[in-house]
Each structure stands twice: as structure tokens, then as C-alpha cells.
Coordinates of C-alpha atoms (C1' of nucleotides) in Angstrom, one line a residue:
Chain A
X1 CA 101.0 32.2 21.9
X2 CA 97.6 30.3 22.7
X3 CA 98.1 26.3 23.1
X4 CA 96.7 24.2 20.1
X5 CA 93.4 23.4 20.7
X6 CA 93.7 19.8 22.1
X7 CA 90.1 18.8 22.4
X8 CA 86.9 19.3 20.4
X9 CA 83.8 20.9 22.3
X10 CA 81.8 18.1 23.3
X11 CA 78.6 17.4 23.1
X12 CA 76.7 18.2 26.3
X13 CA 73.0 18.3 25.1
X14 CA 70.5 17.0 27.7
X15 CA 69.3 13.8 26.6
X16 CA 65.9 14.4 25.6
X17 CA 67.9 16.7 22.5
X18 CA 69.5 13.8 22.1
X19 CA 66.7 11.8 21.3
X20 CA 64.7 14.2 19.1
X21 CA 68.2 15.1 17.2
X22 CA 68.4 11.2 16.5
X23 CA 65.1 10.6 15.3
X24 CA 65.4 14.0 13.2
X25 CA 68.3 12.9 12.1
X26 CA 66.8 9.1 10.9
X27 CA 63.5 11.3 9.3
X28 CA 65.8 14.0 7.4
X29 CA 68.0 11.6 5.6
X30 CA 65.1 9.8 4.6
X31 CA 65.9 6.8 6.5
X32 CA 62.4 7.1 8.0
X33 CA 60.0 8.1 5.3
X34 CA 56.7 10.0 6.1
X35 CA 54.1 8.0 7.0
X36 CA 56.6 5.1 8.5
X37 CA 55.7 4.3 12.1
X38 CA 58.2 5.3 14.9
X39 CA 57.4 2.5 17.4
X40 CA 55.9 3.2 21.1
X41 CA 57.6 5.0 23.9
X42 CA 58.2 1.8 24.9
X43 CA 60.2 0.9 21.8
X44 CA 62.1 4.0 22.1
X45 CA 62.8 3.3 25.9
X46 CA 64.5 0.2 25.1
X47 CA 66.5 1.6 21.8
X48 CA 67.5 4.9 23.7
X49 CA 68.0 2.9 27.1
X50 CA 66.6 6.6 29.0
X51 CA 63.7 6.8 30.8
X52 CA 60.1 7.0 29.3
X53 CA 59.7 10.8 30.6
X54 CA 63.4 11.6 28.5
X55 CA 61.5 9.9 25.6
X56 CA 57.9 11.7 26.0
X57 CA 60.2 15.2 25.8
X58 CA 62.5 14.3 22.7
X59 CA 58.7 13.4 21.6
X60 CA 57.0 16.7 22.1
X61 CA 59.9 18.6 20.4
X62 CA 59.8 17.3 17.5
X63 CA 55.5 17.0 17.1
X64 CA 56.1 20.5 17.6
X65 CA 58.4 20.4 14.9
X66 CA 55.9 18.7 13.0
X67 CA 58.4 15.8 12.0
X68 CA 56.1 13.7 13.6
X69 CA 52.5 13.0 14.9
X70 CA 50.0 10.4 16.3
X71 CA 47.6 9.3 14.2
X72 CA 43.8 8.7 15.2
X73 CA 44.8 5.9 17.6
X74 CA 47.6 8.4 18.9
X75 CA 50.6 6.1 17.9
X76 CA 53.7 7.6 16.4
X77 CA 54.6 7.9 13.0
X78 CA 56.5 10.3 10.9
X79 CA 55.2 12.8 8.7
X80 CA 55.9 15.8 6.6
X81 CA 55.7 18.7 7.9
X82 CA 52.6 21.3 6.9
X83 CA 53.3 24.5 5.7
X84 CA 50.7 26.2 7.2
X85 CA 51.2 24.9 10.9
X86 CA 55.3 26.0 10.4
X87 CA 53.7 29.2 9.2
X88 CA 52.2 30.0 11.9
X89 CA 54.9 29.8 14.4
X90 CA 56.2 32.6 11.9
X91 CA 53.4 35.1 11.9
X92 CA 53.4 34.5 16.0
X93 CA 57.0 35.8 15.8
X94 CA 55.7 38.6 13.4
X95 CA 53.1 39.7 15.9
X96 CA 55.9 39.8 18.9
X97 CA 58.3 41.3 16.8
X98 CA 55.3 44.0 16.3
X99 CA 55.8 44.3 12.5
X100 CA 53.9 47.0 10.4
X101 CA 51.2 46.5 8.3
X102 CA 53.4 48.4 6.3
X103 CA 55.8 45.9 5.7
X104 CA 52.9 43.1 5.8
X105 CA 51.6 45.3 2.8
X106 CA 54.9 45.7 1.3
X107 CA 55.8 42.1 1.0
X108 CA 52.9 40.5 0.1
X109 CA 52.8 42.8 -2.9
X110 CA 55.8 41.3 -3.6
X111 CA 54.9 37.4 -2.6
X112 CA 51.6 37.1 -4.2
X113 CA 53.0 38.9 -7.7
X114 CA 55.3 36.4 -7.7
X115 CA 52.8 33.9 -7.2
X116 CA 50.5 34.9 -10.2
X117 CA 53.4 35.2 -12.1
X118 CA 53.9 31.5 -12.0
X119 CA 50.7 30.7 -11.7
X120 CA 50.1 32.4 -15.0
X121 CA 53.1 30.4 -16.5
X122 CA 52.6 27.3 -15.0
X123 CA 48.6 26.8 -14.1
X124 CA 47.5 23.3 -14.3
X125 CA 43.7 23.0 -15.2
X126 CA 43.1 20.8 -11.7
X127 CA 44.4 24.7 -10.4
X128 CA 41.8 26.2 -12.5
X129 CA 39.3 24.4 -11.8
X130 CA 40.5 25.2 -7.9
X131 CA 40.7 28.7 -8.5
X132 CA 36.9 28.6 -10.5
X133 CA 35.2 26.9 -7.9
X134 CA 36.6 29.7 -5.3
X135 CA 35.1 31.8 -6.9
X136 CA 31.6 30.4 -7.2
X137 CA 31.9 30.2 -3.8
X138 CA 32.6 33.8 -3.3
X139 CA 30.0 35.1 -5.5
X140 CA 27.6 32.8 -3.2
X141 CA 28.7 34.7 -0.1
X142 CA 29.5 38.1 -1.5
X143 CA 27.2 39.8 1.1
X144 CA 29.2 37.8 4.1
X145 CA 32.8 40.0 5.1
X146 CA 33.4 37.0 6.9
X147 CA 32.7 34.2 4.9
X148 CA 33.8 36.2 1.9
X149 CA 37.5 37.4 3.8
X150 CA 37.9 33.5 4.2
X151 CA 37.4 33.0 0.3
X152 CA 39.8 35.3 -0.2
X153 CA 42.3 33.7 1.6
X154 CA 41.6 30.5 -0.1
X155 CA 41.8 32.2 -3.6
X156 CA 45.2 33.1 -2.8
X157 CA 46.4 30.1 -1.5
X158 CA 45.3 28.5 -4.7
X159 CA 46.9 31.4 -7.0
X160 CA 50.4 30.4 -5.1
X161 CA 49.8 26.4 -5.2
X162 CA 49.5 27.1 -8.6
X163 CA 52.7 28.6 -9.2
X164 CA 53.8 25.3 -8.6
X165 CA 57.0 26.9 -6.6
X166 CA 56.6 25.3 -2.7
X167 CA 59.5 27.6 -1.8
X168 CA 56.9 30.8 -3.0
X169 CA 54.4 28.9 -1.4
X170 CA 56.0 28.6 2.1
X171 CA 57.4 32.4 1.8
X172 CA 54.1 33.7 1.3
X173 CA 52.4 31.9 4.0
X174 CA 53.4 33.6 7.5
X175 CA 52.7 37.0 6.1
X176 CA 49.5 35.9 4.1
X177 CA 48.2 34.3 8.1
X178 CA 48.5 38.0 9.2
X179 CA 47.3 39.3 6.1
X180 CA 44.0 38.3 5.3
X181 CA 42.2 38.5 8.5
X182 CA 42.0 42.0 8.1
X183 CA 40.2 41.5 4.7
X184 CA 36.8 41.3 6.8
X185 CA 37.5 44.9 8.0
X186 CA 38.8 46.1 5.0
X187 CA 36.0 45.0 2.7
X188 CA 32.9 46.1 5.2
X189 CA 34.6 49.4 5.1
X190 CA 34.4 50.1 1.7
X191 CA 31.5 50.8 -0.7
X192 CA 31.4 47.6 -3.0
X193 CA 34.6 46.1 -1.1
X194 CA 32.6 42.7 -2.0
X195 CA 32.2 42.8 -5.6
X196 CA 35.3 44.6 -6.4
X197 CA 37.4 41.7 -4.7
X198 CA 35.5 39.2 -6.7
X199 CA 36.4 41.3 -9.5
X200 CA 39.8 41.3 -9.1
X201 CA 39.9 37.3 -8.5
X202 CA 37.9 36.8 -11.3
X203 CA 40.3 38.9 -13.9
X204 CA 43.0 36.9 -11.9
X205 CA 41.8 33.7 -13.3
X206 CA 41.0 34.7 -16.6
X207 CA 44.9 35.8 -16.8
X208 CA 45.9 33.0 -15.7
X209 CA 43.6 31.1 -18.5
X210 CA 45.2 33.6 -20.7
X211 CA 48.6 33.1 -19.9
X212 CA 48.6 36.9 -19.6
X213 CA 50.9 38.0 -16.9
X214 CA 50.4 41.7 -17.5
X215 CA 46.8 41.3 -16.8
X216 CA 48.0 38.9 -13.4
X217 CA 50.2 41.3 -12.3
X218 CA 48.2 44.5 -13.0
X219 CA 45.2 43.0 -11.1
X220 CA 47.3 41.0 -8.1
X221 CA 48.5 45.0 -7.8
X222 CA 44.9 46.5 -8.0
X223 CA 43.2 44.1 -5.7
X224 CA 46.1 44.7 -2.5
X225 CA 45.5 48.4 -2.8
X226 CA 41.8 48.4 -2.8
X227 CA 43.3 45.9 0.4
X228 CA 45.1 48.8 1.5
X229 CA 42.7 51.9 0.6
X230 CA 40.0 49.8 2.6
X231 CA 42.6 49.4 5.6
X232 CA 43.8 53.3 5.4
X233 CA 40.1 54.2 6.0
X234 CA 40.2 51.7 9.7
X235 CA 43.8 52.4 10.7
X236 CA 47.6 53.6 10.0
X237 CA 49.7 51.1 7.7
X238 CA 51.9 51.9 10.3
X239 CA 50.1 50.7 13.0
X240 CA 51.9 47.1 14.1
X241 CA 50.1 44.1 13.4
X242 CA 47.8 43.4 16.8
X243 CA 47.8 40.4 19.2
X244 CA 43.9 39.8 17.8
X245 CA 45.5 37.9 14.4
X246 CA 47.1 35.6 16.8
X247 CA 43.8 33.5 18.0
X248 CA 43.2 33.1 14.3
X249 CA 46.8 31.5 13.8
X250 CA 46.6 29.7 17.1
X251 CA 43.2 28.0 15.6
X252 CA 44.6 27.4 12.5
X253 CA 47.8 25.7 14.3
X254 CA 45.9 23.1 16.1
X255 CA 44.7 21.7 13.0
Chain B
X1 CA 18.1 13.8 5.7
X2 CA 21.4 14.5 8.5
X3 CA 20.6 15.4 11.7
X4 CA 21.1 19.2 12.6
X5 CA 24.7 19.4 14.6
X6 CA 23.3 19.7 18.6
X7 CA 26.9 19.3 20.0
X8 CA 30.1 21.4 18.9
X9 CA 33.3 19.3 18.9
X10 CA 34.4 19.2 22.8
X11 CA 37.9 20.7 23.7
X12 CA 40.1 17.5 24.8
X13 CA 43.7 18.7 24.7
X14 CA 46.2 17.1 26.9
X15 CA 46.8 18.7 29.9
X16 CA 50.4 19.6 28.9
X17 CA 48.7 21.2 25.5
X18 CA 47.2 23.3 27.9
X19 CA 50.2 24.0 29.9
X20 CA 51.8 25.1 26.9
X21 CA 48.6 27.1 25.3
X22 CA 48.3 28.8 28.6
X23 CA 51.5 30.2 28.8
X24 CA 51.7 31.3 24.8
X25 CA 48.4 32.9 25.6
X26 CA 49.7 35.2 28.3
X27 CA 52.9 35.5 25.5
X28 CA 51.4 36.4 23.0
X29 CA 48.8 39.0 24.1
X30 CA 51.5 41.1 26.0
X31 CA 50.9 39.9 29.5
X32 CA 54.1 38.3 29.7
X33 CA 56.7 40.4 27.5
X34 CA 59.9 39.0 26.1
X35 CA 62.3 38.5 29.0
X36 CA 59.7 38.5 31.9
X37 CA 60.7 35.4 33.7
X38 CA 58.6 32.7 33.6
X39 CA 59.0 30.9 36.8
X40 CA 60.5 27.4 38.1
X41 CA 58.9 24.5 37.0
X42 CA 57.6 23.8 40.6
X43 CA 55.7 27.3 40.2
X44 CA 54.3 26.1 37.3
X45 CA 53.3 22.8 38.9
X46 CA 51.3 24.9 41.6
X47 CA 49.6 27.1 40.0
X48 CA 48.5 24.8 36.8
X49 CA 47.9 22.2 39.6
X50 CA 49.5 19.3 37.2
X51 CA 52.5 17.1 37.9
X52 CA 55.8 18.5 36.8
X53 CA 56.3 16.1 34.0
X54 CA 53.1 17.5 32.4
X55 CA 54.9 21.0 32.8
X56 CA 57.9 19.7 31.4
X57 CA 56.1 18.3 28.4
X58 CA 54.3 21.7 27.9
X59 CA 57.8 23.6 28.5
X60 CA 59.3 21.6 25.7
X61 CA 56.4 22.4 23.7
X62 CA 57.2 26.6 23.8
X63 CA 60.8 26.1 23.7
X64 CA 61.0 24.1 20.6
X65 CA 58.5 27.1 19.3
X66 CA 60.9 29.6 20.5
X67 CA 58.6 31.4 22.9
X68 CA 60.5 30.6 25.7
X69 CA 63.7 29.8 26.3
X70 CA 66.6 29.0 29.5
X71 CA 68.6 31.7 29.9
X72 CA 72.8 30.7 31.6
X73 CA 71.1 29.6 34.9
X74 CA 68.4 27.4 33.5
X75 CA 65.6 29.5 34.5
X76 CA 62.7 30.3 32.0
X77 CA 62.2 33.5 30.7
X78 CA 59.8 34.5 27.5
X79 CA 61.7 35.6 24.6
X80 CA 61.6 36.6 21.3
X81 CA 61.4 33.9 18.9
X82 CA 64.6 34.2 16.7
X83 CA 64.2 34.4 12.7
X84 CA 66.9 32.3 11.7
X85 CA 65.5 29.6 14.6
X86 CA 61.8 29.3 13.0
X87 CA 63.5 29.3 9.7
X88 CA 65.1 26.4 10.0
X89 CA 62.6 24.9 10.9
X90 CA 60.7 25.5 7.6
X91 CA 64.0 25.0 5.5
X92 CA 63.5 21.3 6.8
X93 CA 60.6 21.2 5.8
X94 CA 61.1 22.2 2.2
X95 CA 64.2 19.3 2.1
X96 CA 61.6 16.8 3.1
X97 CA 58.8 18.7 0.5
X98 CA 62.4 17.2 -2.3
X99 CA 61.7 21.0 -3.9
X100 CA 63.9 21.3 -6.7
X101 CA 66.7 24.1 -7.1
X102 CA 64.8 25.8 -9.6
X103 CA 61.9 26.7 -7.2
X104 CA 64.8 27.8 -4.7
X105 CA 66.1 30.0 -7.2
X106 CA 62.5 31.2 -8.4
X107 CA 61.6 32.4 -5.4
X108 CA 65.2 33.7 -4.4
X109 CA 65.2 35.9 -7.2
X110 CA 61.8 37.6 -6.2
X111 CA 63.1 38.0 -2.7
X112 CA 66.5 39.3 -2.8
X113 CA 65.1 41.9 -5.5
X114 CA 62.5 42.7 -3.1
X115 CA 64.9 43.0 -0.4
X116 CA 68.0 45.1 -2.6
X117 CA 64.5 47.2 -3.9
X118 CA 63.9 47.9 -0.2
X119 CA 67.3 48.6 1.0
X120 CA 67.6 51.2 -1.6
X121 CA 65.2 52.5 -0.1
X122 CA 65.3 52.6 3.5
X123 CA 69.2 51.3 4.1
X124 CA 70.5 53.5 6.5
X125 CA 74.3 54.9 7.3
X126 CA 74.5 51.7 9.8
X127 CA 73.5 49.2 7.4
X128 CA 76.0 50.5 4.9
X129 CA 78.4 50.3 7.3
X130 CA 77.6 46.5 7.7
X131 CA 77.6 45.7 4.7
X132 CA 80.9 47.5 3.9
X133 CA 82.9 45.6 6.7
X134 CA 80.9 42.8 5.1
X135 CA 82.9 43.7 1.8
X136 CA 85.8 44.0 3.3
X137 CA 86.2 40.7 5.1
X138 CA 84.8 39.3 2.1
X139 CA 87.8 40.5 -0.1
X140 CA 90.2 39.0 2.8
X141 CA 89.2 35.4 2.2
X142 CA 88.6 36.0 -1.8
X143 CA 90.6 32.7 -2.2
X144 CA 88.7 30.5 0.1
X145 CA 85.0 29.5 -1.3
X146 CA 84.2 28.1 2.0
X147 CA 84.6 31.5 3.3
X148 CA 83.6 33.5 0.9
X149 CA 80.2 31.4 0.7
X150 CA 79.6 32.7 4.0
X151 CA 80.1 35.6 3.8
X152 CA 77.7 36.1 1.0
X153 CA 75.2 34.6 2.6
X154 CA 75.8 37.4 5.5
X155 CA 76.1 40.4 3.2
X156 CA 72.6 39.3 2.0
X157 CA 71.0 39.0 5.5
X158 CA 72.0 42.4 6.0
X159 CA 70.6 43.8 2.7
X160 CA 67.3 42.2 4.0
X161 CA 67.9 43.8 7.4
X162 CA 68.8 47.1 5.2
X163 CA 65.4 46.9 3.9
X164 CA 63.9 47.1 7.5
X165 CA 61.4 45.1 6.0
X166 CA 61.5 42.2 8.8
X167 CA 58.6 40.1 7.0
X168 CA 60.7 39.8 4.2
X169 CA 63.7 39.5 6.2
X170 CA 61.8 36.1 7.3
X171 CA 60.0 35.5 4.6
X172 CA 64.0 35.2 2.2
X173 CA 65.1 33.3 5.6
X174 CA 64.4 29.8 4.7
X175 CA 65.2 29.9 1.4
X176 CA 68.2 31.7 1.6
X177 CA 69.5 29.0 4.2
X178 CA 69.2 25.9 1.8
X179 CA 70.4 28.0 -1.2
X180 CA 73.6 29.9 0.4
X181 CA 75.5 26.9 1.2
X182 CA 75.9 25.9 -2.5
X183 CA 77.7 29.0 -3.4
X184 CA 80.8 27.8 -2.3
X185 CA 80.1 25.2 -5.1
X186 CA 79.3 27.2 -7.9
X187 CA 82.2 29.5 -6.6
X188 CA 84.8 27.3 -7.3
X189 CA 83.2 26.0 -10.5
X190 CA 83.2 28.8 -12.4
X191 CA 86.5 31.0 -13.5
X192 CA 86.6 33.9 -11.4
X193 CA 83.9 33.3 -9.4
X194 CA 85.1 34.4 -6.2
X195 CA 86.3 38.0 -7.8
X196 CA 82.9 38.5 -9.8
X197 CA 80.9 37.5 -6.1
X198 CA 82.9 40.6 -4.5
X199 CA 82.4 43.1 -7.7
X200 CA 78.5 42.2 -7.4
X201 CA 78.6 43.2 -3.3
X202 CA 80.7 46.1 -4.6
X203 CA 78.0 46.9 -7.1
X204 CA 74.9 46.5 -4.9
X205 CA 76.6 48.7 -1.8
X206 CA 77.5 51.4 -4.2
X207 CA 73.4 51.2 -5.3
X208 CA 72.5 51.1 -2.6
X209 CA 74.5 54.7 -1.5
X210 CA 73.2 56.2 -4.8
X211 CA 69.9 55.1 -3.9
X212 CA 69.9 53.7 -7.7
X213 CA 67.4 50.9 -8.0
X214 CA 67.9 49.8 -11.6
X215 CA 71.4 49.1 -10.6
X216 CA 70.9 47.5 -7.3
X217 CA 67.8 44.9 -8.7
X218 CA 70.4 44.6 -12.1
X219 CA 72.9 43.6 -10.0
X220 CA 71.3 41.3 -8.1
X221 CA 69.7 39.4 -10.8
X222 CA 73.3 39.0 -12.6
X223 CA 74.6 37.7 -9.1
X224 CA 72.0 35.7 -9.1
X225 CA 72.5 34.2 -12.8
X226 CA 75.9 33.9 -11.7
X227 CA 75.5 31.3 -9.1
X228 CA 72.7 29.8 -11.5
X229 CA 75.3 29.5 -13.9
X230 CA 78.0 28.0 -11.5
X231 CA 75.3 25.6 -10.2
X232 CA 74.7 24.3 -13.7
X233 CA 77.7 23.3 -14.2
X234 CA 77.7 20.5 -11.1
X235 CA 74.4 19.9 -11.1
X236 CA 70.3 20.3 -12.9
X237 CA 68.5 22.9 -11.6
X238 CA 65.5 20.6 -11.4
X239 CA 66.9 18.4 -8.6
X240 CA 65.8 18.0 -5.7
X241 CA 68.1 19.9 -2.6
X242 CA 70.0 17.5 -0.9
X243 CA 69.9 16.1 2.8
X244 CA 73.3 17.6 2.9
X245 CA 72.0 21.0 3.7
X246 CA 70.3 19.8 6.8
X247 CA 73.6 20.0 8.8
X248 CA 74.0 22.7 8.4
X249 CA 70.6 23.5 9.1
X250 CA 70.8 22.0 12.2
X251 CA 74.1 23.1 13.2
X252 CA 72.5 26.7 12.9
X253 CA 69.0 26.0 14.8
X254 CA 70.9 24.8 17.7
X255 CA 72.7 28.4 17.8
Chain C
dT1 C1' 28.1 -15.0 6.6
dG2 C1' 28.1 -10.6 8.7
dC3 C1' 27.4 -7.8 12.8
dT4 C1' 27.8 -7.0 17.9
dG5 C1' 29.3 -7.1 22.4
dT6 C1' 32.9 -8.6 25.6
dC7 C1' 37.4 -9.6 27.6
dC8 C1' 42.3 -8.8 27.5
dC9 C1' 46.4 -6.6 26.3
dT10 C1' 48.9 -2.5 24.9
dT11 C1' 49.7 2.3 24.7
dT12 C1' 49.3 6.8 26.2
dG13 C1' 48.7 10.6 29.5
dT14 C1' 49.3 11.6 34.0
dC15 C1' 50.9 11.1 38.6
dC16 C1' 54.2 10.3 42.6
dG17 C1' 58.5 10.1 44.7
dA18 C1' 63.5 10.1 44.3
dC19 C1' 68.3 11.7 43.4
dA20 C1' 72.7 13.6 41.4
dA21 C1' 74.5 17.7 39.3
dA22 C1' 74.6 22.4 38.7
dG23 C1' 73.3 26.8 40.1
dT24 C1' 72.0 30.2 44.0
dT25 C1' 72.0 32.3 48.3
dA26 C1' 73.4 33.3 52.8
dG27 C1' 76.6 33.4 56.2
dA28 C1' 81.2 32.8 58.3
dG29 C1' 85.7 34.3 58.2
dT30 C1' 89.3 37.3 56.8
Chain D
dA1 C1' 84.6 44.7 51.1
dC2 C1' 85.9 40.3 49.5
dT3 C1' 86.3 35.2 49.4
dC4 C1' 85.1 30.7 50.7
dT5 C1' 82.0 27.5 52.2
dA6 C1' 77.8 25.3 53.5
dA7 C1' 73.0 25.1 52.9
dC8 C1' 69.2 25.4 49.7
dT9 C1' 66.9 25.3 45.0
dT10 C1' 66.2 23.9 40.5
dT11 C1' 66.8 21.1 36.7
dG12 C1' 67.4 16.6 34.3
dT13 C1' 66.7 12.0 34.8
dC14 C1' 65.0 7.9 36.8
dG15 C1' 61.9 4.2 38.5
dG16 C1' 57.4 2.7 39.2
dA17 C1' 52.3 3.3 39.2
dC18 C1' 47.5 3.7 37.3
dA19 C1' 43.3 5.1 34.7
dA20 C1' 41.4 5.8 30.2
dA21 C1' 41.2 4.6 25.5
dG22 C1' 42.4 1.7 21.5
dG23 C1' 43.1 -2.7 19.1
dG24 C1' 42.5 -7.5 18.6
dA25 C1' 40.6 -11.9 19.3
dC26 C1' 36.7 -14.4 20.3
dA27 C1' 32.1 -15.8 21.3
dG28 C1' 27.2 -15.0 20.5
dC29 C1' 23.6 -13.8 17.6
dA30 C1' 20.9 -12.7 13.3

DNA sequence: TGCTGTCCCTTTGTCCGACAAAGTTAGAGT
DNA sequence: ACTCTAACTTTGTCGGACAAAGGGACAGCA
């Protein structure tokens, strides 16, 4: 018969995890609010009693985290995270986990119907107004792939912030970063790619306008498999998402 | 009239920025592949020609991203960043974000149909297996919530892995981390919750055999309503999740 | 008064050197 | 071939150091 335990495991984390899991800690129970200042290494040397160097680790785990960052004169203060800098850490692990474009395909379809389906039920006008000036923009740079692929991203950015549901929001995001760089390709590729995908967002936002989520869905569904048609005509769906995407995401980190 | 831009904005990362960019470069583009050793630090400190506190910084930097990691010994090695690591990560991040339950259960609802729909699909004799051990153990602790919770939120990891759909496998990840560890809550508020938990996983393994889709997304949304139900009961939907959940969070990242 | 330039202090990013603890390797001894 | 021990290496931490950049106060000037 095995003894009782007598001890607990204890807690043998180098001390630079022990200074990022205490100032997490202070930030996650809202003890320190976003935007509160943290203090200066020097601050934290005396609190922590470690050495500056312990401190400057603890530090870099948790800007990478982004629980925290320096503002313009480079001093500490907390801060809430951004979803699209978190994202990207995701869609880096997508591309080394070499996911499909398949299963890219496959969940967005799911993600961004979800996303007009709120948006339809729960569009503000400021998102309307969003999701019209998109558009403008669009039409104004329908001949550009590039330009025009970025728009696109945008546009659906704005359908889910309009959905009002931040957990859809987040969800969509890592997928959508490996998504929507291929757009470029995808539109060049096929005959009036350009004006069908401003098509498609513009009967988006009239659905939404409309409250009709038939229409959202139906068109959210029509305007991914043009996506995919276009993309079929370049490559396999079953081809795994290449390491290209990743200097996109890596750019859009260091923002 | 402004002045045409002559100069781009110049480059003026820290040098342990570039530490850290250089090695997720070589990552990430396949030059280093998950479980390639990295090096000792006093490599590093050679060849990036920096002191070794930069490299440290810069280490910290990939580790915290899950690029890299110490395997028994200490030593670096690349890895692959972990799903249920990253999703933490962005579970905090919605607990800062206050998003209410509602949105969690929104979104939930999209992505464990999207994940039952796949697994229907695609599960295969191994995943059925899992998930029916997962039954099993989960009618062995049918009395104990605390149990039971967790072993629900198991069964549906596995019916995302079942739908070998790994973007939605991380896309349901952070969610699914704040919203499991109410069910033991709303298991023990409602009347034979614990019994109609197991008769759901019953259900959704036997769909998922017949490969009957109507029954496996029917029976998701009532397991689903079910835990809405229990969770009414303690609490509004439209609050925000508490900072209770980050324990447990952070209990898991550390893993 | 409002703007500008200067000096000083603080803070950060980086470097150097050091050391204990833990892990690794090589060699001695059986 | 196996074990035990004695170097050697590597990591985590420490102390101190310094240049560059920012912030603040203060004087000078319009």
C-alpha cells in the first residue's frame, strides 16, 4: 500500500516565472487595470528583491503575452491584449502544424456565417457605416488584387465586429490571417474575381440593412466558394497552407 | 501641400527582437524543424555576436510563443507550438475583453456543431474509441460534477480532434477553456444533470457511428441548452466571465 | 506670454564578468 | 559491461557598468 502523500509538489519555477506569473496574476484579477503603469525595472528590482536581468525576462514574457507594453517613451504599463497580435501566434502554429486549405476553407465557412448571422441580428449603424465605407473603398481599387485582397480582409473584420460576439471575433481571426492573403491570387485568377467580390460584400451589407439572414448567409456562402473556385484553378485545397502567409502575419504582429 | 514621403520608417528593433525574429525566421520557413536543437545559449551568443542576456531576452521571447522550448536537460530545441498553450493565451485575453457568457455560448454553439458536423464526417475507428473510453470513465464518476465537468470538456476536445479539422480544433480551443469549467456548476444545479450530460455523449457517439448528422448537431444543441439552462439558474448569461477561470487557465498553460 | 535650447536626471538596452546548481561526459575501477 | 566519481558545460541568477534616449526644469529669446 503506497504511503500518504505527505507533501505537496512545490513550486520550483525559475524566478523570472515567478515574476511574470505575479504581475499576470495582479493584471488578471483586475488589480492592475489596463492602461495602469507598472513602475520601472528599477521599481520591480526593489519589490521582487531579484536582479534587474530576472526582471527584464519576467518582462519579455509577458509583452509577448501582450499583458503589457511600453508606451512611446518605452515605460511599462499594462494593457489589453489585441486580438490580432494573439492571432497571429495561432496561424504561425497553423502553418507548422501544416494545416489544409481544406480545413482553412472548411472553418471559415463556418466562422464568418456565424459572423453575418449576428451581424445581421445585431448591426449597429456606426458598423454600417464601417462596412459602407469598405466598400467605397473597394469599388475605388477594384482593378488592384492587392489593394482590393486587403479590402477584403477588412470587410470581414467588420462583418465579425459587427456581430458584436468578441469570442466569434477571436475564433475567426487565426484562420481569417491565413485566409485572406490568398484572396490576391484567387481574385487575379478569375474572370471578374474583382467585381464579383464586391458583389458579394455589397449584398452582404444590404442583408445586414435588411435584417435578412437568408440573404447573409446565402451570400457569406457564395462569396468563399468563388474564394475557393478561384483557389482550385492555382492549387489543391489540399495542399497545406505555405510558410509565405507567415511574413504577412509576422508584419502584422509587430504592430 | 505635404511633402512627398523621401524616407521609409527605419527598422530599429532591439537587438534581442532580432534575436528572437531570427530564430522564428529559420522556424518558421522549415530551416529549423520541430525538434532540431537549437543550440546553448553561448552558441547563440557567438554567432548573433550579442551578450548572452540579449539572447536570453530573445529566448524568452520564442518560448513564451511556444516556438521553442527546454526539453528535461535544459537544452533548446524548436517545437511545435501546442494548441491548448496559445489558447490560453487568448482565453485571457477574452477575461480581460469582460465578454459576457452569452457571447461564449454564441460562439460555442457554432463551433461544437461545426466540430460534431465534421466528426460525423471524418471521425475515424480511433476517435470512436476515444471518445467511448471517454464515455465510460465519464459514467464512473456520474456522481462527482467536478469530475464529470472534466470529462466533458475532454469528450469534446476529442470530437474536435474527430473532426480532423485542426483549425477548428483551435479555433473552439479558447472558448471551450473558459466555458467547460462551469459545467460542473450547471451540473449540479439542475436535477439530473449529470445523467442527461452522459445520455448526450451517448447520443453524439452513436451519431457519430451512424454517420447521422441531424442527430449529432440535435444533440449537441440540446447539450448545449442544457448547460444554458443549468447556468441560468446561478447566474445571467449576460455577465461577464469571471477572473475565476483564469486559474485554471493558468494551471493549464503551465502544462 | 509662448517658444526654444540646454543641462541634468532617469530609464532602458546592452555589455561584462562571476558563481552556484544541475546536467553531461569521460575515465577509473570493478 | 557496469558503476562511481571527477571534470566539464550549461543554465539561472547576480552585481555592476555605460551609452543612448526621454522627461523635466530652467534660462534665454521673441
Amino acid at each position: 500500500m503506497p504511503l500518504a502523500p505527505l507533501f505537496r509538489p512545490i513550486d520550483v519555477a525559475p524566478a523570472y516565472q515567478k515574476v511574470a506569473d505575479a504581475i499576470e496574476r495582479e493584471i488578471v484579477n483586475g488589480r492592475i487595470k489596463p492602461g495602469d503603469p507598472i513602475g520601472t525595472e528599477h521599481d520591480l528590482v526593489r519589490q521582487f528583491g531579484v536582479n534587474r536581468s530576472t526582471i527584464r525576462e519576467g518582462i519579455r514574457v509577458l509583452e509577448e503575452g501582450g499583458l503589457i507594453s511600453r508606451d512611446s517613451s518605452r515605460r511599462l504599463h499594462a494593457c489589453l491584449p489585441r486580438y490580432t497580435r494573439l492571432a497571429s501566434r495561432l496561424s504561425r502554429a497553423l502553418v507548422l502544424h501544416e494545416v489544409t486549405f481544406r480545413e482553412l476553407y472548411e472553418a471559415s465557412m463556418t466562422l464568418e456565417v456565424a459572423s453575418i448571422e449576428g451581424a445581421v441580428e445585431r448591426a449597429t449603424e456606426e458598423n454600417l457605416a464601417e462596412l459602407s465605407d469598405n466598400l467605397a473603398r473597394s469599388e475605388a481599387v477594384i482593378g488592384d488584387p492587392a489593394m482590393l485582397a486587403e479590402c477584403d480582409a477588412e470587410f470581414h473584420v467588420l462583418v465579425a465586429k459587427a456581430s458584436q460576439n468578441r469570442v466569434l471575433q477571436l475564433a475567426r481571426e487565426p484562420a481569417a490571417q491565413l485566409f485572406y492573403p490568398t484572396t490576391e491570387m484567387t481574385v487575379t485568377g478569375v474572370a471578374e474575381g474583382g467585381p464579383r467580390l464586391v458583389a458579394a460584400h455589397r449584398h452582404l451589407i444590404e442583408a445586414i440593412q435588411r435584417r435578412d439572414r437568408e440573404a447573409g448567409v446565402l451570400w457569406t456562402r457564395r462569396h468563399l466558394q468563388d474564394w475557393r473556385r478561384g483557389f482550385e484553378k492555382i492549387a489543391s485545397l489540399d495542399r497545406s497552407v505555405e510558410h509565405m502567409y507567415m511574413e504577412h502575419a509576422q508584419a502584422a504582429r509587430r504592430r
